[in-house]
Amino acid sequence: MCGIVGYTGGQQAISVVLEGLRRLEYRGYDSAGVAVVADGALASLKRAGKLANLEKALDETPLASATTGLGHTRWATHGPPTNRNAHPHLDQAGRVAVIHNGIIENFARLRAELEADGVAFVSDTDTEVVAHMLASEVAAGSGLADAMRAVCRRLAGAFTLVAVHADAPDRVVAARRNSPLVVGVGDGENFLASDVSAFIAHTREALEIDDDHVVEITPDTVVVTDTDGAQVPVRGYHVDWDASAAEKDGYDYFMLKEIAEQPKAVANTLLGRIGTGGKLSLDQMRLSDEELREVEKVVVIACGTAYHAGLVAKYAIEHWTRIPCEVELASEFRYRDPVVGRRTLVIAISQSGETMDTLMALRYARQQGARVLAICNTNGSTIPRESDAVLYTYAGPEVAVASTKAFLTQLIACYLVGLYLGQVRGTKWGDEIQAVVRDLSDLPSKVDQVLETMEPVRALARELSTATSVLFVGRHVGFPVALEGALKLKELAYMHAEGFAAAELKHGPIALIEDGVPVVVVVPSPRGRSVLHDKIVSNIQEIRARGARTIVIAEEGDDAVEPYADHIVRVPACPTLLQPVVATVPLQVFACEMASARGFDVDQPRNLAKSVTVE
Ligand code: M6R
């Protein structure tokens, strides 16, 4: 949830750290703070609110020149987002500064012990205990890395911690447990961060850090140890995108840029996975054909937008493979004693690869003997590392909090997995797979086509920007699209929005419809199962008869819906199962424009953070 940066090297630490925080601000933006080690002392400044507040304060009161430092951008858990609760937190003597992402579950007990020893706390956070504990270990003669190991042994919960000490001018120490941390390896400088975007302008060489490992960086060394202090080997990787991919590139918002990047992102996710004759080969599908043939049930676990991708996957997987497929919110999965075993394939979908609910669900599934396949956008993140197999979506960095290109590429990855299972298990003939693969290959240009016709959708969003509620309905794969459209509007425009399976309206929600309520209807292709199309046309009539203003997403040439639509948004014709890829795009544009018309921050909606690394 929070963004973390640590630096030591030859540059001005404050510039490197602030640049990193700018790139990580999407992770949390309640408050921000920095600390540097200069002339045997710590200098620190922190401010409530967005990073801009801190930058302004630093302009007015610059910190001393230093080449070692750390910085933090916060998504509040313990204590409101005030100056005093902002990170870094210092010990009483001001010799140790620590920043933290996650939750220290036993902090109340630790705080009580420290207070009994006379320590005076200055914040409401769980993090502050760590600053005092580190200081006491160092005062007892430990080096900072030893102190970190000793402290971590006493902590319960999930955390990434990064610390500096006034007596160690060229050293930054960090530890992680169930929370993200990567190392950037530079030339005469090294970096620590929540994700690679923080240091991508300086180096594209990164190291993965495992749980319960402690890392100490100096300008020329990176030492990783386990909690007993034994050095452990580390895996390195090269980041295959550069700093420009994480820039706005002339767009007003990252979200607009990311919506526009979707044709390319979809194409990249397909790239290299379709062989001659449409035969699929999935890199990093480390499950053997035999293991896949043994699968008796598929369970998809995910949260938020990724969960909606999972709902679409169910239709495709069951249709193409005839394997029963369940889709479950990851946060609910392990608490209901699910029936999962060796013959269950669990698919964990996550853009960030760090969502704690999904990570915990996947660990539970593996403990029960299930095989886990991750669909993920972030190389080197925890979820793919802990899975048996992985299918990366190549969407590139997604910075806007609202997920867009990640969703479309998750859909593509789900289709690929469904078809691959069909191929391996022989439930689909080669030519059938080839036909779907051809349709998939057409999607980038179809998404492009949708993007070119979005001006009326933007105008409609502006016109409806004072509405108090918008409903979304769909059938079959249009139902998850409706849920996704509603989620986008809620998170960006802070507006009441709900998605329903169209036929469910009659079982209660139709009471919400009154004169002028906008209802977005996702209409399935009339060329697919015609019964679906006919049924939704009836549903449109039912809601229109009750005064709704109908906004109909329908494929080109579908004239049957015209008499019942107050507004029609045309999308290119696609096979029914693939329609979500094109039908979601207008809903993303609608929500983005609505938020901007209502004067809200599109990229950083209130109360949210990009990756949710606490349960
Ligand atoms: O990184 P993940 O895909 O695991 O994140 C899951 C959700 O938190 C995420 O999709 C969230 O719902 C988006 N902000 C929605 O736009």
XYZ file of C-alpha atoms and ligand atoms in Angstrom:
631
model
C 0.000 0.000 0.000
C 2.761 2.439 0.917
C 5.648 3.357 -1.360
C 9.165 2.904 -0.051
C 12.528 4.092 -1.402
C 16.035 3.779 0.008
C 19.216 5.013 -1.644
C 22.961 5.114 -1.125
C 25.489 6.152 -3.767
C 27.087 9.160 -5.339
C 24.033 11.281 -6.093
C 22.086 13.661 -3.878
C 19.926 11.218 -1.927
C 17.026 13.606 -1.611
C 16.642 13.998 -5.403
C 16.807 10.255 -6.032
C 14.381 9.510 -3.204
C 11.868 12.180 -4.275
C 11.998 11.009 -7.876
C 11.324 7.468 -6.647
C 8.433 8.644 -4.475
C 6.888 10.461 -7.442
C 6.802 7.145 -9.298
C 5.503 5.271 -6.267
C 2.895 7.791 -5.187
C 0.204 5.619 -6.766
C 0.788 3.175 -3.896
C -0.433 5.630 -1.265
C -0.854 9.360 -1.052
C -2.069 10.249 2.433
C 1.262 11.705 3.521
C 4.932 11.539 2.616
C 8.297 11.930 4.289
C 12.051 11.615 3.830
C 15.167 11.254 5.948
C 18.847 11.596 5.013
C 22.052 10.799 6.856
C 24.268 13.867 6.874
C 27.339 14.713 8.948
C 26.732 12.100 11.605
C 23.090 13.105 12.093
C 19.663 12.460 10.599
C 17.629 15.151 8.897
C 13.978 14.380 8.252
C 10.882 16.113 6.997
C 7.338 14.820 6.531
C 4.007 16.245 5.559
C 0.389 15.135 5.526
C -1.275 15.058 2.109
C 0.178 14.432 -1.313
C 3.852 14.378 -2.127
C 3.554 17.934 -3.485
C 3.109 19.174 0.107
C 6.378 17.580 1.122
C 8.164 18.918 -1.955
C 6.954 22.437 -1.152
C 8.138 22.095 2.442
C 11.533 20.848 1.233
C 11.829 23.839 -1.104
C 11.223 26.135 1.855
C 13.431 24.184 4.266
C 15.951 22.088 2.324
C 17.585 19.174 4.100
C 21.371 18.956 4.411
C 23.264 17.569 1.436
C 23.597 13.771 1.738
C 24.173 10.677 -0.352
C 22.203 8.204 1.776
C 18.507 8.478 2.511
C 15.033 7.030 2.414
C 11.500 8.161 1.668
C 7.931 7.000 2.071
C 4.506 7.718 0.684
C 1.730 6.459 2.959
C -1.637 4.750 2.807
C -2.756 5.071 6.410
C -3.528 2.000 8.497
C -2.753 2.979 12.119
C -3.556 6.584 12.874
C -4.949 9.294 10.611
C -2.866 10.855 7.832
C -1.239 13.672 9.812
C 2.284 15.093 9.888
C 3.136 13.169 13.026
C 1.870 9.843 11.717
C 3.706 10.254 8.411
C 6.864 8.173 7.964
C 9.830 8.103 8.618
C 9.597 7.449 12.341
C 12.585 8.204 14.501
C 13.736 6.889 17.867
C 13.832 9.289 20.839
C 17.424 10.354 20.204
C 16.737 10.903 16.509
C 19.514 8.469 15.460
C 17.411 5.854 13.625
C 14.825 6.542 10.904
C 12.508 3.805 9.703
C 9.799 3.530 7.058
C 7.298 0.714 6.808
C 4.724 -0.849 4.523
C 2.293 -3.361 6.040
C 0.896 -3.984 9.495
C 2.751 -4.998 12.664
C 0.107 -7.067 14.349
C 1.730 -7.281 17.796
C 2.572 -3.582 17.962
C 0.219 -2.868 20.888
C 2.051 -5.330 23.133
C 5.471 -4.102 21.966
C 4.409 -0.497 22.500
C 3.200 -1.270 26.021
C 6.551 -2.897 26.829
C 8.488 0.070 25.459
C 6.287 2.553 27.293
C 6.808 0.591 30.510
C 10.537 1.112 29.915
C 9.946 4.852 29.685
C 9.838 5.333 25.905
C 7.613 8.261 24.915
C 5.717 7.711 21.671
C 4.977 10.621 19.379
C 2.681 8.934 16.818
C -0.314 6.576 16.645
C 1.423 4.242 14.207
C 2.430 0.618 14.562
C 5.718 1.543 12.838
C 7.150 3.672 15.619
C 7.826 0.627 17.822
C 10.385 -0.496 15.229
C 12.344 2.768 15.450
C 12.643 2.437 19.235
C 13.474 -1.260 19.079
C 16.170 -0.738 16.434
C 17.686 2.089 18.483
C 17.856 -0.063 21.572
C 19.520 -2.945 19.667
C 22.095 -0.549 18.196
C 22.684 1.024 21.618
C 23.384 -2.499 22.916
C 26.201 -2.839 20.378
C 24.580 -4.345 17.251
C 25.208 -3.116 13.733
C 22.085 -1.890 11.926
C 21.609 -5.163 9.968
C 21.989 -7.255 13.149
C 19.549 -4.936 14.880
C 17.052 -5.343 12.032
C 17.309 -9.140 12.228
C 16.775 -9.085 15.988
C 13.777 -6.778 15.697
C 12.180 -8.782 12.883
C 12.334 -11.919 14.994
C 10.035 -10.165 17.478
C 7.532 -8.819 14.955
C 4.291 -10.457 13.889
C 2.410 -9.404 10.764
C 3.376 -8.240 7.307
C 6.027 -5.656 6.676
C 8.686 -4.139 4.554
C 10.969 -2.063 6.750
C 13.774 0.203 5.597
C 16.068 1.954 8.070
C 19.067 4.249 8.245
C 21.204 5.192 11.231
C 23.041 8.455 11.843
C 26.279 6.547 12.543
C 26.140 4.650 9.222
C 26.375 7.334 6.515
C 26.568 4.929 3.548
C 24.272 2.106 4.594
C 20.580 1.328 4.234
C 19.079 -1.806 5.747
C 15.738 -3.391 4.882
C 13.693 -6.476 5.684
C 10.547 -7.997 4.326
C 7.835 -10.420 5.329
C 4.766 -10.746 3.115
C 5.245 -7.280 1.690
C 7.096 -6.155 -1.443
C 10.762 -5.175 -1.585
C 13.182 -5.115 -4.509
C 16.798 -4.046 -4.823
C 18.057 -1.938 -7.717
C 21.693 -2.603 -8.522
C 23.524 0.403 -9.906
C 27.103 1.346 -10.626
C 28.492 2.792 -7.393
C 24.974 3.159 -6.059
C 22.210 0.860 -4.898
C 18.496 1.217 -4.308
C 15.715 -0.349 -2.264
C 12.079 0.089 -3.233
C 8.563 -1.308 -3.175
C 8.778 -1.758 -6.921
C 11.237 -1.220 -9.719
C 9.550 1.917 -11.058
C 11.181 3.854 -8.183
C 14.680 3.344 -9.590
C 14.026 2.524 -13.238
C 15.549 5.844 -14.363
C 18.872 4.743 -12.809
C 19.089 1.012 -13.330
C 17.127 -1.828 -14.903
C 18.970 -4.527 -12.949
C 16.952 -5.768 -10.002
C 17.192 -8.405 -7.280
C 14.298 -10.293 -5.707
C 14.260 -10.446 -1.921
C 12.502 -13.362 -0.250
C 10.414 -13.333 2.901
C 12.248 -13.049 6.190
C 15.419 -11.903 4.534
C 17.354 -8.808 5.529
C 19.273 -6.786 2.955
C 22.002 -4.260 3.575
C 23.123 -1.954 0.784
C 26.153 0.298 0.545
C 27.146 2.131 -2.671
C 29.151 -0.925 -3.795
C 27.653 -3.926 -2.026
C 24.369 -5.732 -1.535
C 24.316 -8.359 1.210
C 21.235 -10.471 1.795
C 20.922 -12.684 4.864
C 18.295 -14.773 6.559
C 17.080 -13.857 10.032
C 20.016 -15.759 11.599
C 22.529 -13.695 9.657
C 23.586 -16.415 7.186
C 24.154 -15.018 3.699
C 21.636 -16.320 1.144
C 21.789 -16.427 -2.657
C 19.609 -13.943 -4.546
C 17.952 -14.027 -7.955
C 18.505 -11.104 -10.271
C 16.430 -10.007 -13.265
C 16.491 -7.387 -15.966
C 13.492 -5.058 -16.178
C 12.297 -5.071 -19.789
C 10.719 -1.597 -19.807
C 12.313 1.771 -19.245
C 11.516 5.015 -17.468
C 9.487 6.405 -20.380
C 6.903 3.618 -19.875
C 6.173 5.043 -16.441
C 5.699 8.648 -17.680
C 2.418 10.320 -18.633
C 3.734 10.969 -22.102
C 1.649 14.092 -22.760
C -1.629 12.641 -21.443
C -3.458 14.493 -18.666
C -3.678 11.325 -16.603
C -1.934 7.982 -16.483
C -5.349 6.378 -16.839
C -5.901 8.012 -20.230
C -2.490 6.873 -21.376
C -3.112 3.361 -20.117
C -6.507 3.169 -21.823
C -4.837 4.243 -25.066
C -2.100 1.624 -24.646
C -4.581 -1.246 -24.596
C -4.296 -2.360 -28.229
C -0.530 -2.709 -27.806
C -0.871 -4.362 -24.398
C -3.320 -6.943 -25.774
C -1.006 -7.636 -28.717
C 1.994 -8.010 -26.384
C 0.170 -10.530 -24.231
C -0.517 -12.664 -27.293
C 2.982 -12.239 -28.696
C 5.104 -15.364 -28.909
C 2.375 -17.592 -27.526
C 0.730 -18.598 -30.774
C 2.773 -20.969 -32.876
C 2.294 -22.206 -36.409
C -1.154 -23.569 -37.099
C -2.519 -21.719 -34.056
C -0.856 -24.132 -31.614
C -0.377 -22.454 -28.261
C 2.826 -22.567 -26.279
C 2.863 -20.804 -22.947
C 6.260 -19.784 -21.628
C 6.653 -20.456 -17.890
C 3.717 -22.895 -17.919
C 5.764 -25.150 -15.710
C 2.918 -27.627 -15.248
C 3.302 -30.718 -17.387
C 0.632 -31.869 -19.818
C 0.080 -34.831 -17.545
C -0.547 -32.581 -14.548
C -2.978 -30.499 -16.587
C -4.802 -33.602 -17.789
C -5.303 -34.625 -14.150
C -7.095 -31.387 -13.278
C -10.666 -31.987 -12.143
C -11.572 -28.478 -11.074
C -10.354 -24.957 -11.703
C -10.674 -22.293 -9.017
C -9.906 -18.678 -9.883
C -8.941 -16.407 -6.989
C -8.530 -12.659 -7.351
C -9.706 -9.281 -6.059
C -11.411 -6.255 -7.566
C -10.931 -5.871 -11.279
C -8.846 -9.050 -11.461
C -11.807 -10.911 -9.952
C -13.977 -9.623 -12.791
C -11.442 -11.038 -15.257
C -11.808 -14.338 -13.385
C -15.587 -14.246 -13.797
C -15.132 -13.979 -17.562
C -12.569 -16.800 -17.432
C -15.169 -19.141 -15.957
C -17.377 -18.898 -19.045
C -14.451 -19.529 -21.382
C -12.789 -22.305 -19.392
C -15.973 -24.276 -18.830
C -17.059 -23.852 -22.446
C -13.730 -24.873 -23.965
C -12.610 -27.527 -21.503
C -15.736 -28.787 -19.713
C -13.760 -28.572 -16.441
C -15.892 -27.097 -13.652
C -14.574 -23.668 -12.779
C -15.298 -21.648 -9.642
C -14.369 -18.019 -9.170
C -13.850 -16.700 -5.690
C -12.892 -13.422 -4.081
C -9.436 -14.197 -2.750
C -10.253 -12.551 0.571
C -13.031 -15.071 1.221
C -11.379 -18.195 -0.119
C -9.357 -19.599 2.756
C -11.907 -18.792 5.430
C -14.604 -21.124 4.177
C -12.762 -24.436 4.153
C -12.842 -24.772 0.346
C -12.671 -28.154 -1.336
C -9.249 -28.014 -2.963
C -6.738 -30.755 -3.580
C -4.051 -32.153 -5.851
C -6.367 -32.238 -8.840
C -7.415 -28.616 -8.444
C -5.814 -25.980 -10.626
C -5.954 -22.635 -8.858
C -5.518 -19.575 -11.060
C -4.432 -16.499 -9.094
C -4.934 -13.301 -11.067
C -3.159 -10.136 -9.954
C -1.788 -7.097 -11.764
C 0.638 -6.187 -9.000
C 1.473 -9.696 -7.861
C 1.486 -8.340 -4.313
C -2.187 -8.282 -3.296
C -2.156 -9.778 0.179
C -5.609 -11.376 -0.008
C -4.644 -13.184 -3.208
C -1.230 -14.178 -1.872
C -2.724 -15.662 1.293
C -5.351 -17.535 -0.713
C -2.709 -19.002 -3.029
C -0.560 -20.104 -0.100
C -3.579 -21.809 1.409
C -4.345 -23.543 -1.895
C -0.780 -24.824 -2.180
C -0.877 -26.124 1.385
C -3.939 -28.140 0.375
C -1.933 -29.645 -2.491
C -3.410 -27.591 -5.341
C -1.265 -26.415 -8.231
C -1.273 -22.685 -8.690
C -0.934 -20.805 -11.947
C -0.444 -17.047 -11.589
C -1.642 -14.546 -14.169
C 0.373 -11.482 -13.330
C 1.679 -8.230 -14.782
C 4.647 -7.630 -12.490
C 7.813 -9.545 -13.091
C 9.529 -10.760 -9.941
C 6.578 -10.025 -7.658
C 5.579 -12.389 -4.878
C 2.498 -14.080 -6.367
C 4.230 -15.469 -9.484
C 7.296 -16.357 -7.428
C 5.210 -18.463 -5.085
C 3.162 -20.106 -7.834
C 3.882 -23.348 -9.679
C 3.503 -21.660 -13.049
C 2.989 -18.177 -14.397
C 1.546 -16.446 -17.397
C 2.749 -12.862 -17.489
C 0.509 -10.236 -19.023
C 2.700 -7.798 -20.872
C 0.679 -4.658 -20.179
C 3.711 -2.648 -19.043
C 3.592 -0.639 -15.828
C 0.076 0.357 -14.779
C 0.307 3.486 -12.643
C -3.279 4.775 -12.423
C -5.030 3.254 -9.436
C -7.966 2.231 -11.621
C -7.003 -0.861 -13.537
C -7.566 -0.722 -17.316
C -4.925 -2.272 -19.549
C -4.171 -4.847 -16.863
C -7.805 -6.004 -17.037
C -7.844 -6.409 -20.800
C -4.597 -8.347 -20.742
C -5.848 -10.508 -17.868
C -8.806 -11.418 -20.071
C -6.426 -12.383 -22.872
C -4.320 -14.477 -20.491
C -7.461 -16.239 -19.235
C -8.516 -17.054 -22.803
C -5.028 -18.411 -23.492
C -5.147 -20.618 -20.410
C -8.618 -21.914 -21.336
C -7.547 -22.718 -24.876
C -4.290 -24.267 -23.707
C -6.185 -26.567 -21.344
C -8.486 -27.455 -24.240
C -5.457 -28.182 -26.426
C -3.652 -30.326 -23.859
C -6.741 -32.253 -22.802
C -8.044 -32.641 -26.320
C -11.435 -31.078 -25.604
C -10.936 -28.712 -28.536
C -9.846 -29.645 -32.025
C -6.811 -27.885 -33.458
C -8.888 -26.044 -36.042
C -11.336 -24.847 -33.390
C -8.462 -23.455 -31.334
C -7.027 -21.913 -34.472
C -10.318 -20.125 -35.145
C -10.426 -18.611 -31.635
C -6.769 -17.667 -31.902
C -7.564 -15.794 -35.120
C -10.322 -13.934 -33.287
C -7.927 -13.126 -30.452
C -5.394 -11.783 -32.933
C -8.039 -9.399 -34.307
C -8.669 -7.871 -30.890
C -5.886 -5.242 -30.829
C -7.283 -3.560 -33.932
C -10.846 -3.865 -32.617
C -9.876 -2.179 -29.348
C -8.209 0.507 -31.440
C -11.446 0.970 -33.359
C -13.380 1.417 -30.109
C -10.876 4.006 -28.909
C -11.322 6.027 -32.071
C -15.057 6.420 -31.485
C -15.110 7.472 -27.848
C -15.957 11.182 -28.162
C -19.747 10.660 -27.777
C -19.083 8.538 -24.664
C -17.024 11.363 -23.176
C -19.771 13.873 -24.012
C -22.368 11.620 -22.410
C -20.260 11.285 -19.243
C -20.042 15.067 -18.969
C -23.794 15.350 -19.500
C -24.497 12.781 -16.783
C -21.902 14.047 -14.341
C -24.543 15.266 -11.890
C -26.378 11.937 -11.789
C -26.530 10.409 -8.326
C -26.533 6.788 -9.406
C -25.707 4.711 -12.481
C -26.670 1.066 -12.898
C -24.928 -1.446 -15.170
C -26.487 -4.676 -16.397
C -25.342 -7.533 -18.573
C -25.858 -11.215 -19.195
C -23.354 -14.055 -19.570
C -19.878 -12.493 -19.985
C -21.597 -9.111 -20.118
C -22.374 -9.492 -16.415
C -18.723 -9.212 -15.261
C -18.350 -6.318 -17.710
C -21.269 -4.608 -15.930
C -19.585 -5.222 -12.563
C -16.332 -3.776 -13.899
C -18.108 -0.692 -15.317
C -19.716 -0.066 -11.929
C -16.445 -0.565 -10.041
C -14.668 1.949 -12.278
C -17.368 4.545 -11.692
C -17.416 4.012 -7.922
C -13.683 4.246 -7.461
C -13.149 7.216 -9.779
C -16.329 9.300 -9.677
C -17.394 8.473 -6.077
C -20.860 7.809 -7.390
C -23.358 5.135 -6.470
C -22.953 2.512 -9.175
C -23.954 -1.129 -9.214
C -23.635 -3.942 -11.668
C -26.273 -6.650 -11.987
C -26.983 -9.740 -14.009
C -29.751 -8.281 -16.166
C -32.351 -10.860 -15.234
C -31.751 -10.289 -11.531
C -33.189 -6.791 -11.779
C -36.680 -8.178 -11.538
C -35.763 -9.884 -8.273
C -35.303 -6.627 -6.410
C -32.963 -3.999 -7.856
C -35.529 -2.831 -10.429
C -37.035 -0.878 -7.515
C -34.025 1.458 -7.827
C -35.128 2.598 -11.242
C -36.935 5.891 -11.401
C -37.249 8.612 -13.997
C -33.965 9.421 -15.679
C -31.689 6.934 -13.842
C -28.929 6.046 -16.301
C -28.690 2.307 -16.913
C -25.833 0.956 -18.993
C -26.749 -2.283 -20.747
C -24.063 -4.572 -22.165
C -25.754 -6.400 -25.025
C -24.396 -9.742 -26.224
C -23.855 -10.341 -29.894
C -27.072 -11.226 -31.807
C -24.938 -13.631 -33.816
C -24.142 -15.745 -30.760
C -26.744 -17.601 -28.760
C -29.755 -15.605 -29.954
C -31.710 -16.472 -26.841
C -29.264 -14.358 -24.824
C -29.700 -11.383 -27.103
C -33.486 -11.644 -27.184
C -33.663 -11.879 -23.426
C -31.599 -8.770 -22.877
C -33.677 -6.822 -25.376
C -36.678 -7.668 -23.161
C -34.712 -6.541 -20.101
C -33.971 -3.186 -21.747
C -37.653 -2.710 -22.442
C -38.534 -3.509 -18.824
C -36.197 -0.886 -17.409
C -37.067 1.721 -20.028
C -40.749 1.273 -19.267
C -39.911 2.352 -15.715
C -38.247 5.574 -16.769
C -34.561 4.556 -17.031
C -32.308 6.372 -19.462
C -30.738 3.488 -21.344
C -27.149 3.544 -22.578
C -26.692 0.479 -24.709
C -23.343 -1.068 -25.604
C -24.115 -3.119 -28.690
C -22.179 -4.520 -31.595
C -22.158 -2.857 -34.976
C -25.173 -3.876 -37.035
C -27.318 -4.873 -34.057
C -30.421 -2.918 -35.069
C -32.814 -4.740 -32.761
C -31.750 -2.633 -29.764
C -32.200 0.737 -31.446
C -35.842 1.360 -30.526
C -35.080 0.904 -26.815
C -31.811 2.778 -26.510
C -31.550 6.420 -25.503
C -27.852 6.236 -26.404
C -26.042 3.561 -28.363
C -22.331 2.888 -28.069
C -21.191 0.689 -30.932
C -18.411 -1.868 -30.528
C -16.969 -4.113 -33.248
C -18.497 -7.557 -33.651
C -16.693 -10.278 -31.675
C -17.491 -13.837 -30.698
C -19.608 -13.770 -27.528
C -16.858 -14.995 -25.203
C -14.392 -12.357 -26.380
C -16.801 -9.431 -26.280
C -15.662 -8.185 -22.828
C -12.380 -7.067 -24.397
C -14.137 -4.477 -26.546
C -17.220 -3.800 -24.387
C -15.218 -2.767 -21.298
C -13.322 0.030 -23.040
C -16.263 2.504 -23.319
C -16.994 1.948 -19.623
C -13.397 2.838 -18.706
C -13.603 5.995 -20.811
C -16.997 6.856 -19.299
C -15.708 6.575 -15.719
C -12.510 8.477 -16.466
C -14.381 11.375 -18.077
C -17.022 11.385 -15.347
C -14.342 11.679 -12.637
C -12.631 14.476 -14.467
C -15.956 16.307 -15.057
C -16.709 16.022 -11.342
C -13.298 17.477 -10.555
C -11.741 14.400 -8.974
C -8.195 13.108 -9.153
C -8.437 10.415 -11.829
C -5.137 8.707 -11.106
C -5.270 8.829 -7.334
C -8.858 8.425 -6.147
C -9.540 9.065 -2.486
C -8.975 6.330 0.117
C -7.400 3.948 -2.393
C -3.960 2.615 -3.189
C -2.772 0.750 -6.239
C -1.748 -2.458 -4.575
C -3.443 -3.652 -1.446
C -0.693 -5.306 0.544
C -2.646 -5.722 3.773
C -5.525 -8.141 4.402
O -2.896 -5.960 -8.227
P -4.188 -6.743 -8.262
O -4.663 -7.039 -9.630
O -4.135 -7.975 -7.388
O -5.256 -5.776 -7.591
C -6.558 -6.208 -7.345
C -7.469 -5.044 -7.041
O -7.032 -4.360 -5.905
C -7.539 -4.060 -8.221
O -7.939 -4.692 -9.387
C -8.532 -2.911 -7.907
O -9.810 -3.427 -7.804
C -8.452 -1.834 -8.992
N -8.069 -0.582 -8.406
C -9.737 -1.583 -9.691
O -9.595 -0.632 -10.688
